[in-house]
């Protein structure tokens, strides 16, 4: 069973990253332009925390995989902010 759980965690991680992947907004109001880089960092950190919560919710156990998901989502969000100047919702 640990092999199945491990495989499922690797299948969920790309899904979370794709869901949180930074893309240009298609609808008005789909992105927020923060006033400062500190606000952008905070917003991206909160997106990462939400991704980590989604990762842990069905398992109810902590592990390195959730922390990796959080870091990757936060980094992707900050890269988008640096590229476009907007934080995706």
Short mmCIF file of C-alpha atoms in Angstrom, two decimals:
data_model
loop_
_atom_site.label_atom_id
_atom_site.label_comp_id
_atom_site.label_asym_id
_atom_site.label_seq_id
_atom_site.Cartn_x
_atom_site.Cartn_y
_atom_site.Cartn_z
CA UNK A 1 0.00 0.00 0.00
CA UNK A 2 2.81 2.53 0.62
CA UNK A 3 3.72 2.28 -3.07
CA UNK A 4 0.18 3.18 -4.11
CA UNK A 5 0.09 6.11 -1.69
CA UNK A 6 3.49 7.30 -2.92
CA UNK A 7 2.39 7.07 -6.57
CA UNK A 8 -0.83 8.91 -5.79
CA UNK A 9 1.10 11.74 -4.14
CA UNK A 10 3.23 12.20 -7.24
CA UNK A 11 0.12 12.21 -9.41
CA UNK A 12 -1.54 14.87 -7.25
CA UNK A 13 1.47 17.18 -7.16
CA UNK A 14 1.44 17.97 -10.91
CA UNK A 15 -2.32 18.50 -10.75
CA UNK A 16 -1.88 21.05 -7.97
CA UNK A 17 0.89 22.77 -9.86
CA UNK A 18 -1.17 22.93 -13.03
CA UNK A 19 -4.10 24.36 -11.09
CA UNK A 20 -1.87 26.98 -9.55
CA UNK A 21 0.12 27.57 -12.72
CA UNK A 22 0.43 31.21 -13.48
CA UNK A 23 -1.33 32.16 -16.67
CA UNK A 24 -2.47 35.50 -17.93
CA UNK A 25 -6.01 36.24 -16.83
CA UNK A 26 -8.76 35.80 -19.37
CA UNK A 27 -11.43 37.74 -17.50
CA UNK A 28 -11.29 41.25 -16.05
CA UNK A 29 -10.51 41.17 -12.36
CA UNK A 30 -8.92 37.72 -12.58
CA UNK A 31 -5.57 39.09 -11.38
CA UNK A 32 -4.54 41.61 -8.81
CA UNK A 33 -1.80 44.18 -9.22
CA UNK A 34 -0.27 44.62 -5.75
CA UNK A 35 1.06 48.01 -4.73
CA UNK A 36 4.42 46.69 -3.48
CA UNK A 37 6.67 43.66 -4.01
CA UNK A 38 6.09 42.75 -0.36
CA UNK A 39 2.34 42.47 -1.00
CA UNK A 40 3.06 40.27 -4.02
CA UNK A 41 5.31 38.03 -1.94
CA UNK A 42 2.65 37.72 0.75
CA UNK A 43 -0.06 36.90 -1.82
CA UNK A 44 2.15 34.25 -3.42
CA UNK A 45 2.99 32.75 -0.03
CA UNK A 46 -0.72 32.48 0.74
CA UNK A 47 -1.30 30.73 -2.61
CA UNK A 48 1.45 28.28 -1.66
CA UNK A 49 -0.13 27.71 1.74
CA UNK A 50 -3.48 27.00 0.08
CA UNK A 51 -1.83 24.47 -2.25
CA UNK A 52 -0.18 22.80 0.74
CA UNK A 53 -3.53 22.62 2.54
CA UNK A 54 -5.13 21.02 -0.53
CA UNK A 55 -2.30 18.52 -0.66
CA UNK A 56 -2.61 17.54 3.03
CA UNK A 57 -6.40 17.55 3.31
CA UNK A 58 -7.19 14.03 2.11
CA UNK A 59 -4.18 12.52 3.90
CA UNK A 60 -4.28 14.40 7.21
CA UNK A 61 -0.57 13.71 7.68
CA UNK A 62 2.39 16.01 7.20
CA UNK A 63 5.25 15.22 4.87
CA UNK A 64 7.87 16.68 2.60
CA UNK A 65 5.68 16.39 -0.50
CA UNK A 66 3.28 19.08 0.74
CA UNK A 67 6.15 21.41 1.57
CA UNK A 68 7.54 20.89 -1.92
CA UNK A 69 4.13 21.67 -3.44
CA UNK A 70 3.96 24.87 -1.38
CA UNK A 71 7.42 26.00 -2.46
CA UNK A 72 6.77 25.26 -6.14
CA UNK A 73 3.44 27.11 -6.19
CA UNK A 74 4.96 30.10 -4.39
CA UNK A 75 7.90 30.19 -6.81
CA UNK A 76 5.63 29.92 -9.87
CA UNK A 77 3.48 32.76 -8.54
CA UNK A 78 6.51 35.01 -7.93
CA UNK A 79 7.90 34.26 -11.39
CA UNK A 80 4.60 35.32 -12.89
CA UNK A 81 4.60 38.49 -10.80
CA UNK A 82 8.12 39.36 -11.94
CA UNK A 83 7.21 38.66 -15.57
CA UNK A 84 3.80 40.36 -15.75
CA UNK A 85 3.64 42.61 -12.70
CA UNK A 86 0.39 40.92 -11.61
CA UNK A 87 -0.38 38.22 -9.06
CA UNK A 88 -2.75 35.58 -10.45
CA UNK A 89 -5.85 34.73 -8.42
#
